[in-house]
Amino acid sequence: MTERLARNSFVHIAIAFLAMGSWAVFANRAHPMPQPLVAGVVQGALSGAITFVLKRMLEALSARFTGIAALVLPPLIAVALSLVILTAIHTLAGTPEILATIALPTSVTAAYSTIYTAALWRDRRTS
């Protein structure tokens, strides 16, 4: 049962929504309601969408490059794209503390992208 849940994409999306949405509420807590809640829903939805797409995007990007570029470029592209999307949507949504709101989700994206891309790169080199 636990293994099945761990492999379920919906579970990953829900956890991303709750974790990063909660972070956004916290990061905007000094502002009057409903601003923190709006920031939380926006960030939660964005994190869920990014979680859904990120793994597949890294795999596709890794396959397009060779050598050291296959190790370095996919996480850089993923983080840059994430930053642009998060900043643009939070600006449109009127999130008051954009930098604080996106700091944690961007860090998680950077760490995951780097680790997963390194694993893909290593697997390609050993096969």
Tab-separated table of N, CA and C in Angstrom:
chain	number	residue	atom	x	y	z
A	1	MET	N	0.826	-1.201	0.000
A	1	MET	CA	0.000	0.000	0.000
A	1	MET	C	0.872	1.267	0.000
A	2	THR	N	1.878	1.328	0.853
A	2	THR	CA	2.746	2.495	0.937
A	2	THR	C	3.517	2.700	-0.356
A	3	GLU	N	4.008	1.619	-0.936
A	3	GLU	CA	4.749	1.711	-2.196
A	3	GLU	C	3.848	2.214	-3.311
A	4	ARG	N	2.614	1.761	-3.333
A	4	ARG	CA	1.666	2.201	-4.353
A	4	ARG	C	1.390	3.703	-4.227
A	5	LEU	N	1.240	4.176	-3.003
A	5	LEU	CA	1.027	5.610	-2.779
A	5	LEU	C	2.252	6.414	-3.198
A	6	ALA	N	3.437	5.884	-2.904
A	6	ALA	CA	4.674	6.589	-3.234
A	6	ALA	C	4.858	6.747	-4.737
A	7	ARG	N	4.284	5.863	-5.526
A	7	ARG	CA	4.407	5.927	-6.986
A	7	ARG	C	3.254	6.688	-7.645
A	8	ASN	N	2.263	7.074	-6.873
A	8	ASN	CA	1.078	7.725	-7.405
A	8	ASN	C	1.350	9.205	-7.681
A	9	SER	N	1.200	9.631	-8.930
A	9	SER	CA	1.442	11.025	-9.305
A	9	SER	C	0.516	11.981	-8.570
A	10	PHE	N	-0.737	11.575	-8.370
A	10	PHE	CA	-1.679	12.437	-7.657
A	10	PHE	C	-1.194	12.714	-6.242
A	11	VAL	N	-0.618	11.726	-5.584
A	11	VAL	CA	-0.095	11.907	-4.226
A	11	VAL	C	1.036	12.927	-4.246
A	12	HIS	N	1.932	12.830	-5.213
A	12	HIS	CA	3.032	13.787	-5.328
A	12	HIS	C	2.506	15.206	-5.565
A	13	ILE	N	1.518	15.319	-6.434
A	13	ILE	CA	0.932	16.624	-6.735
A	13	ILE	C	0.246	17.195	-5.500
A	14	ALA	N	-0.506	16.367	-4.790
A	14	ALA	CA	-1.201	16.824	-3.581
A	14	ALA	C	-0.214	17.270	-2.507
A	15	ILE	N	0.860	16.521	-2.329
A	15	ILE	CA	1.870	16.899	-1.332
A	15	ILE	C	2.531	18.219	-1.728
A	16	ALA	N	2.867	18.380	-3.001
A	16	ALA	CA	3.452	19.639	-3.473
A	16	ALA	C	2.487	20.799	-3.244
A	17	PHE	N	1.209	20.580	-3.562
A	17	PHE	CA	0.211	21.624	-3.362
A	17	PHE	C	0.145	22.031	-1.890
A	18	LEU	N	0.029	21.060	-1.014
A	18	LEU	CA	-0.098	21.356	0.420
A	18	LEU	C	1.168	21.962	1.014
A	19	ALA	N	2.311	21.383	0.691
A	19	ALA	CA	3.562	21.860	1.282
A	19	ALA	C	3.916	23.271	0.807
A	20	MET	N	3.921	23.472	-0.490
A	20	MET	CA	4.337	24.773	-1.015
A	20	MET	C	3.233	25.827	-0.891
A	21	GLY	N	1.987	25.392	-0.933
A	21	GLY	CA	0.891	26.319	-0.668
A	21	GLY	C	0.931	26.817	0.767
A	22	SER	N	1.203	25.911	1.690
A	22	SER	CA	1.329	26.301	3.108
A	22	SER	C	2.500	27.260	3.290
A	23	TRP	N	3.605	26.967	2.616
A	23	TRP	CA	4.756	27.864	2.698
A	23	TRP	C	4.380	29.265	2.216
A	24	ALA	N	3.647	29.363	1.124
A	24	ALA	CA	3.272	30.667	0.580
A	24	ALA	C	2.370	31.434	1.553
A	25	VAL	N	1.456	30.724	2.212
A	25	VAL	CA	0.613	31.372	3.233
A	25	VAL	C	1.508	31.921	4.338
A	26	PHE	N	2.452	31.114	4.794
A	26	PHE	CA	3.379	31.530	5.846
A	26	PHE	C	4.220	32.730	5.400
A	27	ALA	N	4.745	32.680	4.187
A	27	ALA	CA	5.605	33.757	3.691
A	27	ALA	C	4.860	35.083	3.569
A	28	ASN	N	3.542	35.027	3.441
A	28	ASN	CA	2.724	36.232	3.275
A	28	ASN	C	1.854	36.535	4.489
A	29	ARG	N	2.143	35.900	5.609
A	29	ARG	CA	1.311	35.996	6.813
A	29	ARG	C	1.177	37.408	7.382
A	30	ALA	N	2.119	38.302	7.104
A	30	ALA	CA	2.065	39.655	7.649
A	30	ALA	C	1.070	40.548	6.905
A	31	HIS	N	0.538	40.073	5.819
A	31	HIS	CA	-0.386	40.865	5.019
A	31	HIS	C	-1.822	40.481	5.352
A	32	PRO	N	-2.760	41.408	5.119
A	32	PRO	CA	-4.155	41.125	5.462
A	32	PRO	C	-4.754	40.020	4.581
A	33	MET	N	-5.683	39.294	5.175
A	33	MET	CA	-6.410	38.281	4.414
A	33	MET	C	-7.225	38.993	3.345
A	34	PRO	N	-7.410	38.433	2.201
A	34	PRO	CA	-7.125	37.066	1.795
A	34	PRO	C	-5.780	36.902	1.082
A	35	GLN	N	-4.894	37.930	1.103
A	35	GLN	CA	-3.642	37.856	0.353
A	35	GLN	C	-2.824	36.599	0.656
A	36	PRO	N	-2.636	36.223	1.924
A	36	PRO	CA	-1.877	34.994	2.184
A	36	PRO	C	-2.552	33.749	1.606
A	37	LEU	N	-3.869	33.694	1.682
A	37	LEU	CA	-4.583	32.527	1.141
A	37	LEU	C	-4.508	32.469	-0.382
A	38	VAL	N	-4.622	33.613	-1.022
A	38	VAL	CA	-4.512	33.645	-2.486
A	38	VAL	C	-3.108	33.196	-2.894
A	39	ALA	N	-2.098	33.717	-2.212
A	39	ALA	CA	-0.718	33.310	-2.510
A	39	ALA	C	-0.556	31.808	-2.319
A	40	GLY	N	-1.177	31.264	-1.267
A	40	GLY	CA	-1.091	29.826	-1.000
A	40	GLY	C	-1.746	28.979	-2.075
A	41	VAL	N	-2.914	29.376	-2.514
A	41	VAL	CA	-3.610	28.621	-3.567
A	41	VAL	C	-2.840	28.715	-4.889
A	42	VAL	N	-2.360	29.918	-5.206
A	42	VAL	CA	-1.591	30.100	-6.440
A	42	VAL	C	-0.327	29.251	-6.400
A	43	GLN	N	0.432	29.344	-5.297
A	43	GLN	CA	1.669	28.574	-5.210
A	43	GLN	C	1.392	27.074	-5.173
A	44	GLY	N	0.361	26.677	-4.467
A	44	GLY	CA	0.018	25.262	-4.424
A	44	GLY	C	-0.300	24.719	-5.810
A	45	ALA	N	-1.100	25.457	-6.553
A	45	ALA	CA	-1.455	25.019	-7.910
A	45	ALA	C	-0.219	24.983	-8.814
A	46	LEU	N	0.614	26.005	-8.727
A	46	LEU	CA	1.835	26.034	-9.537
A	46	LEU	C	2.778	24.884	-9.162
A	47	SER	N	2.930	24.631	-7.877
A	47	SER	CA	3.805	23.540	-7.432
A	47	SER	C	3.278	22.187	-7.887
A	48	GLY	N	1.965	22.008	-7.828
A	48	GLY	CA	1.375	20.768	-8.321
A	48	GLY	C	1.644	20.576	-9.806
A	49	ALA	N	1.469	21.641	-10.575
A	49	ALA	CA	1.702	21.564	-12.025
A	49	ALA	C	3.179	21.318	-12.329
A	50	ILE	N	4.055	22.022	-11.628
A	50	ILE	CA	5.490	21.845	-11.844
A	50	ILE	C	5.898	20.427	-11.476
A	51	THR	N	5.373	19.907	-10.385
A	51	THR	CA	5.676	18.535	-9.969
A	51	THR	C	5.257	17.548	-11.043
A	52	PHE	N	4.099	17.768	-11.638
A	52	PHE	CA	3.584	16.872	-12.667
A	52	PHE	C	4.477	16.857	-13.910
A	53	VAL	N	5.033	18.016	-14.272
A	53	VAL	CA	5.774	18.170	-15.523
A	53	VAL	C	7.289	17.977	-15.363
A	54	LEU	N	7.827	18.286	-14.200
A	54	LEU	CA	9.273	18.393	-14.021
A	54	LEU	C	10.048	17.131	-14.385
A	55	LYS	N	9.646	15.989	-13.899
A	55	LYS	CA	10.369	14.743	-14.159
A	55	LYS	C	10.443	14.467	-15.660
A	56	ARG	N	9.327	14.581	-16.327
A	56	ARG	CA	9.288	14.317	-17.768
A	56	ARG	C	10.122	15.337	-18.551
A	57	MET	N	10.075	16.578	-18.107
A	57	MET	CA	10.844	17.619	-18.769
A	57	MET	C	12.344	17.362	-18.630
A	58	LEU	N	12.780	16.977	-17.445
A	58	LEU	CA	14.202	16.694	-17.230
A	58	LEU	C	14.661	15.508	-18.081
A	59	GLU	N	13.819	14.497	-18.174
A	59	GLU	CA	14.157	13.337	-19.006
A	59	GLU	C	14.296	13.739	-20.472
A	60	ALA	N	13.360	14.546	-20.956
A	60	ALA	CA	13.399	14.986	-22.354
A	60	ALA	C	14.612	15.873	-22.618
A	61	LEU	N	14.894	16.798	-21.726
A	61	LEU	CA	16.044	17.682	-21.907
A	61	LEU	C	17.355	16.906	-21.833
A	62	SER	N	17.449	15.982	-20.895
A	62	SER	CA	18.670	15.185	-20.755
A	62	SER	C	18.959	14.385	-22.017
A	63	ALA	N	17.916	13.914	-22.659
A	63	ALA	CA	18.087	13.124	-23.882
A	63	ALA	C	18.536	13.983	-25.067
A	64	ARG	N	18.252	15.278	-25.024
A	64	ARG	CA	18.593	16.168	-26.134
A	64	ARG	C	20.049	16.597	-26.132
A	65	PHE	N	20.700	16.528	-24.977
A	65	PHE	CA	22.073	17.009	-24.861
A	65	PHE	C	23.036	15.845	-24.674
A	66	THR	N	24.310	16.108	-24.949
A	66	THR	CA	25.342	15.095	-24.741
A	66	THR	C	26.437	15.677	-23.850
A	67	GLY	N	27.240	14.781	-23.313
A	67	GLY	CA	28.381	15.197	-22.506
A	67	GLY	C	27.968	15.969	-21.268
A	68	ILE	N	28.797	16.922	-20.895
A	68	ILE	CA	28.562	17.708	-19.684
A	68	ILE	C	27.305	18.568	-19.810
A	69	ALA	N	26.930	18.936	-21.025
A	69	ALA	CA	25.705	19.725	-21.235
A	69	ALA	C	24.473	18.962	-20.759
A	70	ALA	N	24.494	17.645	-20.903
A	70	ALA	CA	23.360	16.825	-20.453
A	70	ALA	C	23.254	16.803	-18.930
A	71	LEU	N	24.338	17.127	-18.258
A	71	LEU	CA	24.339	17.196	-16.794
A	71	LEU	C	23.967	18.586	-16.296
A	72	VAL	N	24.431	19.610	-16.972
A	72	VAL	CA	24.295	20.983	-16.479
A	72	VAL	C	23.047	21.701	-16.982
A	73	LEU	N	22.750	21.570	-18.270
A	73	LEU	CA	21.670	22.377	-18.852
A	73	LEU	C	20.257	22.018	-18.381
A	74	PRO	N	19.880	20.741	-18.265
A	74	PRO	CA	18.502	20.457	-17.844
A	74	PRO	C	18.096	21.093	-16.505
A	75	PRO	N	18.920	20.996	-15.439
A	75	PRO	CA	18.493	21.673	-14.212
A	75	PRO	C	18.489	23.195	-14.335
A	76	LEU	N	19.435	23.752	-15.083
A	76	LEU	CA	19.445	25.203	-15.267
A	76	LEU	C	18.195	25.678	-16.005
A	77	ILE	N	17.821	24.959	-17.034
A	77	ILE	CA	16.614	25.304	-17.790
A	77	ILE	C	15.372	25.148	-16.911
A	78	ALA	N	15.302	24.069	-16.154
A	78	ALA	CA	14.141	23.818	-15.289
A	78	ALA	C	13.991	24.915	-14.236
A	79	VAL	N	15.091	25.297	-13.604
A	79	VAL	CA	15.032	26.338	-12.571
A	79	VAL	C	14.701	27.688	-13.186
A	80	ALA	N	15.317	28.009	-14.313
A	80	ALA	CA	15.030	29.291	-14.971
A	80	ALA	C	13.569	29.383	-15.384
A	81	LEU	N	13.061	28.324	-15.973
A	81	LEU	CA	11.660	28.296	-16.389
A	81	LEU	C	10.736	28.413	-15.176
A	82	SER	N	11.061	27.696	-14.127
A	82	SER	CA	10.268	27.757	-12.897
A	82	SER	C	10.259	29.177	-12.329
A	83	LEU	N	11.417	29.814	-12.276
A	83	LEU	CA	11.498	31.189	-11.771
A	83	LEU	C	10.651	32.153	-12.586
A	84	VAL	N	10.714	32.031	-13.890
A	84	VAL	CA	9.939	32.924	-14.762
A	84	VAL	C	8.443	32.717	-14.545
A	85	ILE	N	8.024	31.459	-14.522
A	85	ILE	CA	6.599	31.153	-14.350
A	85	ILE	C	6.110	31.603	-12.980
A	86	LEU	N	6.850	31.252	-11.931
A	86	LEU	CA	6.424	31.620	-10.574
A	86	LEU	C	6.355	33.136	-10.406
A	87	THR	N	7.378	33.825	-10.871
A	87	THR	CA	7.395	35.289	-10.735
A	87	THR	C	6.249	35.930	-11.517
A	88	ALA	N	6.046	35.508	-12.738
A	88	ALA	CA	4.991	36.094	-13.569
A	88	ALA	C	3.606	35.863	-12.969
A	89	ILE	N	3.327	34.635	-12.576
A	89	ILE	CA	1.973	34.330	-12.067
A	89	ILE	C	1.734	34.983	-10.711
A	90	HIS	N	2.740	34.984	-9.848
A	90	HIS	CA	2.556	35.657	-8.554
A	90	HIS	C	2.413	37.166	-8.726
A	91	THR	N	3.091	37.726	-9.705
A	91	THR	CA	2.917	39.155	-9.986
A	91	THR	C	1.490	39.426	-10.441
A	92	LEU	N	1.004	38.610	-11.359
A	92	LEU	CA	-0.382	38.761	-11.830
A	92	LEU	C	-1.394	38.559	-10.707
A	93	ALA	N	-1.090	37.655	-9.775
A	93	ALA	CA	-2.012	37.361	-8.673
A	93	ALA	C	-1.928	38.400	-7.555
A	94	GLY	N	-0.944	39.282	-7.618
A	94	GLY	CA	-0.805	40.309	-6.582
A	94	GLY	C	-0.196	39.792	-5.290
A	95	THR	N	0.601	38.743	-5.361
A	95	THR	CA	1.267	38.213	-4.169
A	95	THR	C	2.202	39.284	-3.620
A	96	PRO	N	2.048	39.644	-2.335
A	96	PRO	CA	2.869	40.729	-1.798
A	96	PRO	C	4.348	40.359	-1.604
A	97	GLU	N	4.646	39.183	-1.153
A	97	GLU	CA	6.019	38.766	-0.847
A	97	GLU	C	6.487	37.725	-1.866
A	98	ILE	N	6.700	38.167	-3.094
A	98	ILE	CA	7.026	37.215	-4.163
A	98	ILE	C	8.340	36.489	-3.890
A	99	LEU	N	9.376	37.210	-3.547
A	99	LEU	CA	10.677	36.573	-3.334
A	99	LEU	C	10.620	35.527	-2.220
A	100	ALA	N	10.030	35.884	-1.100
A	100	ALA	CA	9.899	34.920	0.008
A	100	ALA	C	9.010	33.743	-0.389
A	101	THR	N	7.990	34.019	-1.169
A	101	THR	CA	7.049	32.986	-1.588
A	101	THR	C	7.705	31.950	-2.501
A	102	ILE	N	8.543	32.409	-3.418
A	102	ILE	CA	9.117	31.476	-4.396
A	102	ILE	C	10.470	30.909	-3.981
A	103	ALA	N	11.062	31.415	-2.913
A	103	ALA	CA	12.399	30.955	-2.503
A	103	ALA	C	12.432	29.449	-2.222
A	104	LEU	N	11.538	28.965	-1.401
A	104	LEU	CA	11.539	27.539	-1.052
A	104	LEU	C	11.165	26.653	-2.249
A	105	PRO	N	10.083	26.931	-2.961
A	105	PRO	CA	9.761	26.094	-4.117
A	105	PRO	C	10.877	26.058	-5.164
A	106	THR	N	11.542	27.186	-5.382
A	106	THR	CA	12.629	27.219	-6.352
A	106	THR	C	13.817	26.397	-5.858
A	107	SER	N	14.092	26.450	-4.572
A	107	SER	CA	15.175	25.647	-3.994
A	107	SER	C	14.889	24.154	-4.128
A	108	VAL	N	13.656	23.774	-3.890
A	108	VAL	CA	13.271	22.366	-4.034
A	108	VAL	C	13.398	21.938	-5.496
A	109	THR	N	12.945	22.782	-6.416
A	109	THR	CA	13.074	22.484	-7.839
A	109	THR	C	14.543	22.333	-8.225
A	110	ALA	N	15.390	23.221	-7.733
A	110	ALA	CA	16.820	23.162	-8.052
A	110	ALA	C	17.453	21.882	-7.521
A	111	ALA	N	17.147	21.541	-6.280
A	111	ALA	CA	17.727	20.326	-5.690
A	111	ALA	C	17.248	19.077	-6.423
A	112	TYR	N	15.944	18.968	-6.627
A	112	TYR	CA	15.403	17.793	-7.316
A	112	TYR	C	15.957	17.693	-8.733
A	113	SER	N	15.957	18.809	-9.455
A	113	SER	CA	16.424	18.807	-10.843
A	113	SER	C	17.889	18.393	-10.943
A	114	THR	N	18.695	18.886	-10.042
A	114	THR	CA	20.118	18.561	-10.052
A	114	THR	C	20.346	17.085	-9.737
A	115	ILE	N	19.693	16.590	-8.714
A	115	ILE	CA	19.873	15.194	-8.304
A	115	ILE	C	19.338	14.238	-9.363
A	116	TYR	N	18.145	14.499	-9.868
A	116	TYR	CA	17.556	13.588	-10.851
A	116	TYR	C	18.337	13.616	-12.162
A	117	THR	N	18.765	14.806	-12.589
A	117	THR	CA	19.541	14.898	-13.823
A	117	THR	C	20.891	14.194	-13.666
A	118	ALA	N	21.505	14.308	-12.506
A	118	ALA	CA	22.777	13.610	-12.264
A	118	ALA	C	22.584	12.098	-12.354
A	119	ALA	N	21.477	11.608	-11.838
A	119	ALA	CA	21.189	10.173	-11.921
A	119	ALA	C	20.979	9.747	-13.375
A	120	LEU	N	20.255	10.550	-14.134
A	120	LEU	CA	20.048	10.247	-15.553
A	120	LEU	C	21.382	10.256	-16.308
A	121	TRP	N	22.197	11.248	-16.029
A	121	TRP	CA	23.496	11.389	-16.683
A	121	TRP	C	24.399	10.195	-16.366
A	122	ARG	N	24.434	9.810	-15.097
A	122	ARG	CA	25.242	8.660	-14.672
A	122	ARG	C	24.759	7.384	-15.353
A	123	ASP	N	23.449	7.197	-15.393
A	123	ASP	CA	22.887	5.995	-16.036
A	123	ASP	C	23.242	5.938	-17.525
A	124	ARG	N	23.197	7.065	-18.200
A	124	ARG	CA	23.557	7.099	-19.633
A	124	ARG	C	25.026	6.797	-19.849
A	125	ARG	N	25.870	7.252	-18.943
A	125	ARG	CA	27.317	7.036	-19.085
A	125	ARG	C	27.701	5.582	-18.815
A	126	THR	N	26.944	4.905	-17.958
A	126	THR	CA	27.291	3.519	-17.606
A	126	THR	C	26.620	2.501	-18.507
A	127	SER	N	25.683	2.946	-19.351
A	127	SER	CA	25.016	1.963	-20.219
A	127	SER	C	25.615	1.915	-21.592
